[in-house]
Amino acid sequence: MKIKDKEFDIYLNTSQIEERISQLGHQISNDYAHCTPLFVGILNGVFMFASQLFKNLSIQAEISFIKLSSYKKLNSSGQVTQLLGLNETLFQRDVIILEDIVDTGTTMVQLLEVMDELGPKSVEIATLLFKSDTLVEKLDLKYVGFEIPDRFVVGYGLDYDGLGRNLTDIYQLKS
Ligand code: IMP
């Protein structure tokens, strides 16, 4: 399979992906049977995972989607992360962040810092894919679909240069 200049091989097919998401849905439904969690999906890549996971929940739950934008603070080298599009209050809520892939973990660590200031009761992370070899941050990922090697992947919402998000299987860059 080719996207632009790059060749990809199939890595995970739709039924493998959806079987694993179904397991995650059951696990989350058991863990959150006592409350109504608020899922917060990180756009763009998460839309397919979020949709499939939500269909596999047997509990009452809310979902909202955000975009992250970061800018450099004036007079400082630090990055500031902003959450765009969050209308729900996170105060005292049980929040589950939904992400397509955690690579170095930098995005997630910055997001957790911003979310903590909003006073949620609890925050857990559910990611479809996790490149465990490249993780540089200390992160507790409670729900992981698949641990994958450090090789670029596309499909099931993930893109290469804007393309490939519509593929219902996940493909890995050819070596
Ligand atoms: P992190 O901050 O290094 O964990 O990067 C996370 C973000 O990088 C994800 O939300 C993706 O947008 C992007 N990313 C990392 N690896 C891949 C990949 O293999 N395919 C597509 N996007 C990726």
Coordinates of N, CA, C and O and ligand atoms in Angstrom, one line a residue:
M1 N 0.9 -1.2 0.0 CA 0.0 0.0 0.0 C 0.9 1.2 0.0 O 1.9 1.3 0.7
K2 N 0.5 2.2 -0.8 CA 1.4 3.4 -1.0 C 0.6 4.7 -0.6 O -0.5 4.9 -1.1
I3 N 1.2 5.5 0.2 CA 0.7 6.9 0.4 C 1.8 7.8 0.1 O 2.9 7.8 0.7
K4 N 1.6 8.7 -0.8 CA 2.6 9.6 -1.3 C 3.8 8.8 -1.7 O 3.8 7.9 -2.4
D5 N 5.0 9.2 -1.0 CA 6.2 8.5 -1.4 C 6.6 7.3 -0.6 O 7.6 6.7 -0.7
K6 N 5.7 6.9 0.4 CA 6.0 5.8 1.3 C 5.2 4.6 1.1 O 4.0 4.6 0.8
E7 N 5.9 3.4 1.3 CA 5.2 2.1 1.1 C 4.9 1.6 2.5 O 5.8 1.7 3.5
F8 N 3.7 1.0 2.7 CA 3.3 0.4 4.0 C 2.9 -1.0 3.8 O 2.3 -1.4 2.8
D9 N 3.1 -1.8 4.9 CA 2.6 -3.2 5.0 C 1.5 -3.2 6.0 O 1.5 -2.5 7.0
I10 N 0.5 -4.2 5.8 CA -0.5 -4.3 6.8 C 0.1 -4.8 8.1 O 1.0 -5.6 8.1
Y11 N -0.5 -4.3 9.2 CA 0.1 -4.6 10.5 C -1.0 -5.2 11.5 O -0.8 -6.2 12.1
L12 N -2.2 -4.5 11.5 CA -3.3 -5.0 12.3 C -4.5 -4.9 11.5 O -4.8 -3.8 10.9
N13 N -5.3 -5.9 11.4 CA -6.5 -5.8 10.6 C -7.7 -5.4 11.4 O -7.7 -5.4 12.7
T14 N -8.8 -5.0 10.7 CA -10.0 -4.4 11.4 C -10.5 -5.3 12.5 O -10.8 -4.8 13.6
S15 N -10.6 -6.6 12.2 CA -11.2 -7.5 13.3 C -10.3 -7.6 14.5 O -10.8 -7.6 15.6
Q16 N -9.0 -7.6 14.3 CA -8.1 -7.6 15.5 C -8.2 -6.3 16.3 O -8.3 -6.3 17.5
I17 N -8.3 -5.2 15.6 CA -8.5 -3.9 16.2 C -9.8 -3.8 17.0 O -9.8 -3.5 18.2
E18 N -10.9 -4.3 16.3 CA -12.2 -4.1 17.0 C -12.4 -5.1 18.1 O -13.1 -4.8 19.1
E19 N -11.8 -6.3 18.0 CA -11.8 -7.2 19.1 C -11.2 -6.7 20.3 O -11.7 -6.7 21.4
R20 N -10.0 -6.0 20.1 CA -9.3 -5.5 21.3 C -10.0 -4.3 21.9 O -10.1 -4.1 23.1
I21 N -10.6 -3.4 21.0 CA -11.4 -2.3 21.5 C -12.6 -2.8 22.3 O -13.0 -2.2 23.3
S22 N -13.2 -3.9 21.8 CA -14.3 -4.4 22.6 C -13.9 -4.8 24.0 O -14.6 -4.6 25.0
Q23 N -12.7 -5.5 24.1 CA -12.2 -5.8 25.4 C -12.0 -4.6 26.3 O -12.4 -4.6 27.5
L24 N -11.4 -3.6 25.7 CA -11.2 -2.3 26.5 C -12.5 -1.7 26.9 O -12.7 -1.2 28.0
G25 N -13.5 -1.8 26.0 CA -14.9 -1.3 26.4 C -15.5 -2.0 27.6 O -16.0 -1.4 28.5
H26 N -15.3 -3.3 27.6 CA -15.8 -4.1 28.7 C -15.1 -3.8 30.0 O -15.7 -3.6 31.1
Q27 N -13.7 -3.7 29.9 CA -12.9 -3.4 31.0 C -13.3 -2.0 31.6 O -13.5 -1.9 32.9
I28 N -13.4 -1.0 30.8 CA -13.8 0.3 31.3 C -15.2 0.3 31.9 O -15.4 0.9 32.9
S29 N -16.1 -0.4 31.2 CA -17.5 -0.5 31.7 C -17.5 -1.1 33.2 O -18.3 -0.6 34.0
N30 N -16.7 -2.1 33.4 CA -16.6 -2.6 34.7 C -16.0 -1.7 35.7 O -16.5 -1.5 36.8
D31 N -14.8 -1.0 35.3 CA -14.1 -0.1 36.2 C -14.9 1.1 36.6 O -14.7 1.7 37.6
Y32 N -15.8 1.5 35.7 CA -16.6 2.8 35.9 C -18.1 2.5 36.1 O -18.9 3.4 35.9
A33 N -18.4 1.3 36.5 CA -19.8 1.0 36.7 C -20.5 1.8 37.8 O -21.7 2.1 37.7
H34 N -19.8 2.4 38.7 CA -20.3 3.2 39.8 C -20.5 4.7 39.4 O -21.0 5.5 40.2
C35 N -20.0 5.1 38.3 CA -20.1 6.6 38.0 C -20.4 6.8 36.5 O -20.6 5.9 35.7
T36 N -20.4 8.1 36.1 CA -20.6 8.5 34.7 C -19.4 9.2 34.2 O -19.3 10.4 34.4
P37 N -18.4 8.5 33.6 CA -17.2 9.1 33.2 C -17.4 10.1 32.1 O -18.3 10.0 31.3
L38 N -16.4 11.0 32.0 CA -16.4 11.9 30.8 C -15.2 11.6 30.0 O -14.0 11.7 30.5
F39 N -15.4 11.1 28.8 CA -14.3 10.8 27.9 C -13.9 12.1 27.2 O -14.8 12.8 26.7
V40 N -12.6 12.3 27.1 CA -12.1 13.5 26.3 C -11.2 13.0 25.2 O -10.1 12.5 25.5
G41 N -11.6 13.0 24.0 CA -10.9 12.5 22.9 C -10.0 13.6 22.3 O -10.4 14.8 22.1
I42 N -8.8 13.3 21.9 CA -7.8 14.2 21.3 C -7.9 14.1 19.8 O -7.4 13.1 19.2
L43 N -8.4 15.2 19.2 CA -8.4 15.2 17.7 C -7.1 15.5 17.1 O -6.3 16.1 17.7
N44 N -6.8 15.1 15.8 CA -7.7 14.5 14.9 C -7.8 13.0 15.0 O -8.8 12.4 14.8
G45 N -6.6 12.4 15.3 CA -6.4 11.0 15.1 C -7.3 10.0 15.8 O -7.5 8.9 15.4
V46 N -8.0 10.5 16.9 CA -8.7 9.6 17.8 C -10.1 9.2 17.3 O -10.8 8.4 17.9
F47 N -10.6 9.8 16.2 CA -12.1 9.8 16.0 C -12.6 8.3 15.7 O -13.6 8.0 16.2
M48 N -11.8 7.5 15.1 CA -12.3 6.1 14.9 C -12.2 5.3 16.1 O -13.1 4.5 16.4
F49 N -11.1 5.4 16.9 CA -11.0 4.6 18.1 C -12.1 5.1 19.1 O -12.8 4.2 19.7
A50 N -12.3 6.4 19.2 CA -13.3 6.9 20.1 C -14.7 6.4 19.8 O -15.5 5.9 20.6
S51 N -15.0 6.4 18.5 CA -16.3 5.9 18.0 C -16.5 4.4 18.3 O -17.6 4.0 18.9
Q52 N -15.5 3.6 18.0 CA -15.6 2.2 18.3 C -15.7 1.8 19.8 O -16.5 1.0 20.2
L53 N -14.9 2.5 20.5 CA -14.9 2.3 22.0 C -16.2 2.6 22.6 O -16.8 1.9 23.4
F54 N -16.7 3.8 22.2 CA -18.0 4.2 22.8 C -19.1 3.3 22.5 O -20.0 3.1 23.3
K55 N -19.1 2.6 21.3 CA -20.1 1.6 21.0 C -20.0 0.4 21.8 O -21.0 -0.4 21.9
N56 N -18.9 0.2 22.5 CA -18.7 -1.0 23.3 C -18.8 -0.7 24.8 O -18.4 -1.5 25.6
L57 N -19.4 0.4 25.1 CA -19.6 0.7 26.6 C -21.0 0.3 27.0 O -21.9 0.6 26.2
S58 N -21.1 -0.3 28.1 CA -22.4 -0.6 28.6 C -22.9 0.3 29.8 O -23.8 0.0 30.5
I59 N -22.1 1.3 30.0 CA -22.4 2.3 31.1 C -22.9 3.6 30.5 O -22.7 3.8 29.3
Q60 N -23.4 4.5 31.4 CA -23.7 5.8 30.9 C -22.4 6.6 30.9 O -21.6 6.5 31.9
A61 N -22.1 7.3 29.9 CA -20.9 8.1 29.7 C -21.1 9.3 28.8 O -22.0 9.3 28.0
E62 N -20.3 10.3 29.0 CA -20.3 11.5 28.2 C -19.0 11.5 27.4 O -18.0 10.9 27.8
I63 N -19.0 12.2 26.2 CA -17.8 12.3 25.4 C -17.7 13.7 24.9 O -18.7 14.3 24.5
S64 N -16.5 14.2 24.8 CA -16.2 15.5 24.3 C -14.9 15.4 23.5 O -14.0 14.6 23.9
F65 N -14.7 16.3 22.5 CA -13.4 16.2 21.8 C -12.7 17.5 21.9 O -13.3 18.6 21.9
I66 N -11.4 17.5 22.0 CA -10.6 18.7 22.0 C -9.5 18.6 21.0 O -9.1 17.6 20.6
K67 N -8.9 19.8 20.7 CA -7.7 19.9 20.0 C -6.7 20.5 20.9 O -7.0 21.3 21.8
L68 N -5.4 20.1 20.7 CA -4.4 20.7 21.5 C -3.6 21.7 20.7 O -3.4 21.5 19.5
S69 N -3.3 22.9 21.3 CA -2.4 23.8 20.6 C -1.4 24.3 21.6 O -1.7 24.4 22.8
S70 N -0.2 24.4 21.1 CA 0.8 24.9 22.1 C 1.5 26.1 21.5 O 1.7 26.3 20.3
Y71 N 1.9 27.0 22.4 CA 2.6 28.2 22.0 C 3.7 28.4 23.0 O 3.7 28.0 24.2
K72 N 4.8 29.2 22.6 CA 5.9 29.5 23.5 C 5.5 30.7 24.3 O 5.0 31.7 23.8
K73 N 5.7 30.6 25.7 CA 5.4 31.7 26.6 C 6.4 32.8 26.3 O 7.6 32.5 26.1
L74 N 5.9 34.0 26.4 CA 6.8 35.2 26.2 C 7.8 35.2 27.4 O 7.5 34.9 28.5
N75 N 9.1 35.5 27.1 CA 10.1 35.6 28.1 C 10.4 34.2 28.8 O 10.8 34.2 29.9
S76 N 10.1 33.1 28.2 CA 10.3 31.8 28.7 C 10.5 30.8 27.6 O 9.9 31.0 26.5
S77 N 11.2 29.8 27.9 CA 11.4 28.8 26.8 C 10.3 27.7 26.9 O 10.2 26.8 26.1
G78 N 9.5 27.8 28.0 CA 8.5 26.7 28.2 C 7.3 26.8 27.2 O 6.9 27.8 26.8
Q79 N 6.8 25.6 26.9 CA 5.7 25.5 26.0 C 4.4 25.5 26.9 O 4.4 25.0 28.0
V80 N 3.4 26.2 26.4 CA 2.1 26.2 27.1 C 1.1 25.5 26.2 O 1.0 25.8 25.1
T81 N 0.4 24.5 26.8 CA -0.6 23.7 26.1 C -1.9 24.3 26.4 O -2.3 24.5 27.5
Q82 N -2.7 24.5 25.3 CA -4.1 25.0 25.5 C -5.0 23.9 25.0 O -4.7 23.2 24.0
L83 N -6.2 23.7 25.7 CA -7.2 22.8 25.3 C -8.2 23.6 24.5 O -8.9 24.5 25.1
L84 N -8.4 23.3 23.2 CA -9.4 24.0 22.4 C -10.7 23.2 22.3 O -10.6 22.0 21.9
G85 N -11.8 23.8 22.6 CA -13.1 23.2 22.3 C -13.7 22.4 23.5 O -14.7 21.7 23.3
L86 N -13.1 22.6 24.7 CA -13.6 21.9 25.9 C -14.7 22.7 26.5 O -14.5 23.8 27.1
N87 N -16.0 22.3 26.4 CA -17.1 23.0 26.9 C -17.5 22.5 28.3 O -18.1 23.2 29.1
E88 N -17.2 21.2 28.6 CA -17.6 20.6 29.8 C -16.7 21.0 30.9 O -15.5 21.2 30.7
T89 N -17.2 21.2 32.2 CA -16.3 21.4 33.3 C -15.8 20.0 33.7 O -16.5 19.0 33.8
L90 N -14.5 20.0 34.0 CA -13.8 18.7 34.4 C -13.8 18.6 36.0 O -13.5 17.6 36.5
F91 N -14.3 19.7 36.6 CA -14.2 19.7 38.1 C -15.0 18.6 38.7 O -16.2 18.4 38.4
Q92 N -14.3 17.8 39.5 CA -14.9 16.6 40.2 C -15.4 15.5 39.3 O -16.2 14.7 39.7
R93 N -15.0 15.5 38.0 CA -15.4 14.5 37.1 C -14.4 13.3 37.0 O -13.2 13.6 37.2
D94 N -14.9 12.2 36.7 CA -14.0 11.0 36.4 C -13.7 11.1 34.9 O -14.6 10.8 34.1
V95 N -12.5 11.5 34.5 CA -12.1 11.7 33.1 C -11.3 10.6 32.6 O -10.4 10.1 33.2
I96 N -11.6 10.2 31.3 CA -10.7 9.2 30.6 C -10.3 9.9 29.3 O -11.1 10.2 28.5
I97 N -9.0 10.1 29.2 CA -8.5 10.8 28.0 C -8.3 9.7 26.9 O -7.8 8.6 27.2
L98 N -8.8 10.0 25.7 CA -8.7 9.1 24.6 C -7.7 9.6 23.6 O -7.8 10.7 23.1
E99 N -6.7 8.8 23.3 CA -5.6 9.2 22.3 C -5.4 8.0 21.3 O -5.7 6.9 21.6
D100 N -5.1 8.4 20.1 CA -4.8 7.4 19.1 C -3.5 6.6 19.4 O -3.4 5.4 19.3
I101 N -2.4 7.4 19.7 CA -1.1 6.8 19.9 C -0.3 7.6 20.9 O -0.3 8.8 20.8
V102 N 0.4 6.9 21.8 CA 1.4 7.6 22.7 C 2.7 7.1 22.2 O 3.0 5.9 22.1
D103 N 3.5 8.1 21.8 CA 4.9 7.8 21.3 C 5.9 8.2 22.4 O 6.2 7.4 23.2
T104 N 6.4 9.4 22.4 CA 7.3 9.8 23.4 C 6.6 10.1 24.7 O 7.2 10.1 25.8
G105 N 5.3 10.4 24.7 CA 4.5 10.7 25.8 C 4.5 12.2 26.2 O 3.8 12.7 27.1
T106 N 5.2 13.0 25.4 CA 5.3 14.5 25.7 C 4.0 15.1 25.6 O 3.6 15.9 26.5
T107 N 3.2 14.8 24.6 CA 1.9 15.4 24.4 C 1.0 15.1 25.6 O 0.4 16.0 26.2
M108 N 1.0 13.9 26.1 CA 0.2 13.4 27.2 C 0.6 14.1 28.5 O -0.3 14.5 29.3
V109 N 1.9 14.2 28.7 CA 2.3 14.8 30.0 C 1.9 16.2 30.1 O 1.4 16.7 31.1
Q110 N 2.0 17.0 29.0 CA 1.6 18.4 28.9 C 0.1 18.5 29.1 O -0.4 19.3 29.9
L111 N -0.6 17.6 28.5 CA -2.1 17.6 28.6 C -2.5 17.3 30.1 O -3.4 18.0 30.6
L112 N -1.9 16.4 30.7 CA -2.2 16.0 32.1 C -2.0 17.2 33.0 O -2.8 17.4 34.0
E113 N -0.9 17.9 32.8 CA -0.6 19.1 33.6 C -1.7 20.1 33.5 O -2.2 20.7 34.5
V114 N -2.2 20.4 32.3 CA -3.3 21.4 32.1 C -4.6 20.9 32.7 O -5.3 21.6 33.4
M115 N -4.8 19.6 32.6 CA -6.1 19.0 33.1 C -6.1 19.0 34.6 O -7.2 19.3 35.2
D116 N -5.0 18.8 35.2 CA -4.9 18.7 36.7 C -5.4 20.0 37.3 O -6.1 20.0 38.4
E117 N -5.1 21.1 36.6 CA -5.5 22.4 37.2 C -7.0 22.6 37.1 O -7.6 23.5 37.8
L118 N -7.7 21.8 36.4 CA -9.2 22.0 36.3 C -9.9 21.1 37.3 O -11.2 21.1 37.3
G119 N -9.2 20.5 38.2 CA -9.8 19.8 39.4 C -10.6 18.6 39.1 O -11.6 18.4 39.8
P120 N -10.2 17.7 38.2 CA -11.0 16.5 38.0 C -10.9 15.5 39.2 O -9.9 15.6 40.0
K121 N -11.8 14.7 39.4 CA -11.8 13.7 40.5 C -10.7 12.6 40.2 O -10.0 12.2 41.1
S122 N -10.7 12.2 39.0 CA -9.7 11.2 38.6 C -9.5 11.4 37.1 O -10.3 11.9 36.3
V123 N -8.3 11.0 36.7 CA -7.9 11.1 35.2 C -7.2 9.8 34.9 O -6.2 9.4 35.5
E124 N -7.7 9.1 33.9 CA -7.0 7.9 33.3 C -6.8 8.1 31.8 O -7.5 8.9 31.2
I125 N -5.9 7.3 31.3 CA -5.6 7.4 29.8 C -6.0 6.1 29.1 O -5.7 5.0 29.6
A126 N -6.7 6.2 28.0 CA -6.9 5.1 27.1 C -6.3 5.4 25.7 O -6.7 6.4 25.1
T127 N -5.3 4.6 25.3 CA -4.7 4.9 24.0 C -4.8 3.6 23.2 O -4.6 2.5 23.7
L128 N -5.1 3.7 21.9 CA -5.2 2.6 21.0 C -3.9 1.9 20.8 O -3.7 0.7 20.9
L129 N -2.8 2.8 20.6 CA -1.5 2.3 20.3 C -0.5 2.9 21.3 O -0.7 4.1 21.7
F130 N 0.5 2.2 21.6 CA 1.6 2.7 22.5 C 2.9 2.2 22.0 O 3.2 1.0 22.0
K131 N 3.8 3.1 21.6 CA 5.2 2.8 21.2 C 6.0 2.8 22.5 O 6.7 3.8 22.8
S132 N 6.1 1.7 23.2 CA 6.7 1.6 24.5 C 8.2 1.9 24.5 O 8.8 2.4 25.4
D133 N 8.9 1.6 23.4 CA 10.3 1.8 23.3 C 10.7 3.2 23.2 O 11.8 3.6 23.6
T134 N 9.8 4.1 22.7 CA 10.2 5.5 22.6 C 9.7 6.4 23.7 O 9.9 7.6 23.7
L135 N 9.0 5.8 24.7 CA 8.4 6.6 25.8 C 9.6 7.2 26.6 O 10.4 6.5 27.1
V136 N 9.6 8.5 26.7 CA 10.6 9.2 27.5 C 10.1 9.7 28.8 O 10.8 10.1 29.7
E137 N 8.8 9.9 28.9 CA 8.1 10.5 30.0 C 7.7 9.4 31.0 O 7.5 8.2 30.6
K138 N 7.5 9.7 32.2 CA 6.9 8.8 33.2 C 5.4 8.9 33.1 O 4.8 9.9 33.4
L139 N 4.7 7.9 32.6 CA 3.3 7.9 32.3 C 2.6 6.6 32.8 O 3.2 5.5 32.5
D140 N 1.5 6.7 33.4 CA 0.7 5.5 33.8 C -0.4 5.4 32.8 O -1.4 6.1 32.8
L141 N -0.3 4.5 31.8 CA -1.3 4.3 30.8 C -2.2 3.1 31.2 O -1.8 2.0 31.2
K142 N -3.4 3.4 31.7 CA -4.2 2.3 32.3 C -4.8 1.4 31.2 O -4.9 0.2 31.4
Y143 N -5.2 2.0 30.1 CA -5.9 1.2 29.0 C -5.1 1.4 27.7 O -5.0 2.4 27.1
V144 N -4.4 0.3 27.3 CA -3.6 0.3 26.1 C -4.2 -0.8 25.1 O -4.3 -2.0 25.5
G145 N -4.5 -0.4 23.9 CA -4.9 -1.4 22.9 C -3.8 -2.3 22.5 O -3.9 -3.5 22.7
F146 N -2.8 -1.8 21.9 CA -1.6 -2.6 21.4 C -0.3 -1.8 21.7 O -0.2 -0.7 21.4
E147 N 0.6 -2.6 22.3 CA 2.0 -2.1 22.3 C 2.7 -2.4 21.0 O 2.7 -3.5 20.6
I148 N 3.3 -1.4 20.4 CA 3.8 -1.6 19.0 C 5.3 -1.1 19.0 O 5.7 -0.3 19.8
P149 N 6.0 -1.6 18.0 CA 7.4 -1.2 17.9 C 7.5 0.2 17.4 O 6.5 0.8 16.9
D150 N 8.7 0.8 17.4 CA 9.0 2.1 17.0 C 9.1 2.2 15.5 O 10.1 2.4 15.0
R151 N 7.9 2.1 14.9 CA 7.9 2.2 13.4 C 6.6 3.0 13.1 O 5.6 2.7 13.7
F152 N 6.7 3.9 12.1 CA 5.5 4.7 11.8 C 4.3 3.9 11.3 O 4.5 3.0 10.5
V153 N 3.2 4.3 11.8 CA 1.9 3.6 11.4 C 0.9 4.6 10.9 O 0.9 5.7 11.3
V154 N 0.0 4.1 10.0 CA -1.1 4.9 9.5 C -2.4 4.0 9.5 O -2.3 2.8 9.5
G155 N -3.5 4.7 9.4 CA -4.8 4.0 9.3 C -5.6 4.1 10.6 O -5.0 4.4 11.7
Y156 N -6.9 3.7 10.6 CA -7.8 3.8 11.7 C -7.7 5.1 12.4 O -7.6 5.2 13.7
G157 N -7.6 6.2 11.6 CA -7.6 7.5 12.2 C -6.2 8.2 12.1 O -6.1 9.4 12.1
L158 N -5.2 7.4 12.1 CA -3.8 7.9 12.1 C -3.4 8.3 10.7 O -3.8 7.5 9.7
D159 N -2.7 9.4 10.5 CA -2.3 9.8 9.2 C -0.9 9.9 8.9 O 0.0 9.9 9.8
Y160 N -0.6 9.8 7.6 CA 0.8 10.2 7.1 C 0.6 11.4 6.2 O -0.1 11.4 5.2
D161 N 1.1 12.6 6.7 CA 0.9 13.8 6.0 C -0.5 14.1 5.6 O -0.8 14.5 4.5
G162 N -1.4 13.9 6.5 CA -2.9 14.2 6.3 C -3.6 13.1 5.6 O -4.9 13.1 5.6
L163 N -3.0 12.0 5.1 CA -3.7 11.0 4.4 C -3.7 9.6 5.2 O -2.8 9.4 6.0
G164 N -4.6 8.8 4.8 CA -4.6 7.4 5.4 C -5.5 7.2 6.6 O -5.7 6.1 7.1
R165 N -6.2 8.3 7.0 CA -7.0 8.2 8.2 C -8.2 7.3 8.0 O -8.8 6.7 8.9
N166 N -8.7 7.2 6.7 CA -9.9 6.4 6.4 C -9.6 4.9 6.3 O -10.6 4.1 6.2
L167 N -8.4 4.5 6.3 CA -8.1 3.0 6.3 C -8.6 2.3 7.5 O -8.4 2.8 8.6
T168 N -9.3 1.2 7.3 CA -9.9 0.5 8.5 C -8.9 -0.5 9.1 O -9.2 -1.1 10.1
D169 N -7.8 -0.7 8.4 CA -6.7 -1.5 9.0 C -5.6 -0.6 9.4 O -5.6 0.6 9.0
I170 N -4.6 -1.1 10.2 CA -3.5 -0.3 10.5 C -2.3 -0.8 9.8 O -2.0 -2.0 9.7
Y171 N -1.5 0.1 9.1 CA -0.4 -0.3 8.3 C 0.9 0.3 8.9 O 0.9 1.4 9.5
Q172 N 2.0 -0.4 8.7 CA 3.3 0.0 9.2 C 4.2 0.3 8.1 O 4.2 -0.4 7.0
L173 N 5.0 1.3 8.3 CA 6.0 1.7 7.2 C 6.9 0.6 6.9 O 7.4 -0.1 7.8
K174 N 7.1 0.3 5.6 CA 8.0 -0.8 5.2 C 9.4 -0.5 5.6 O 9.8 0.7 5.5
S175 N 10.2 -1.5 6.0 CA 11.5 -1.2 6.4 C 12.5 -1.1 5.2 O 12.2 -1.6 4.1
Ligands
IMP1 P1 4.1 12.0 21.6 O1 3.9 13.4 22.1 O2 5.5 11.8 21.1 O3 3.6 10.9 22.4 O4 3.3 12.0 20.2 C1 2.0 11.7 20.1 C2 1.5 12.2 18.7 O5 2.4 12.0 17.6 C3 0.3 11.4 18.3 O6 -0.9 12.0 18.8 C4 0.3 11.4 16.8 O7 -0.4 12.5 16.3 C5 1.8 11.5 16.5 N1 2.4 10.2 16.1 C6 3.3 9.5 16.8 N2 3.7 8.4 16.2 C7 2.9 8.3 15.1 C8 2.7 7.3 14.0 O8 3.4 6.2 14.0 N3 1.8 7.6 13.1 C9 1.0 8.7 13.1 N4 1.1 9.6 14.0 C10 2.0 9.4 15.0

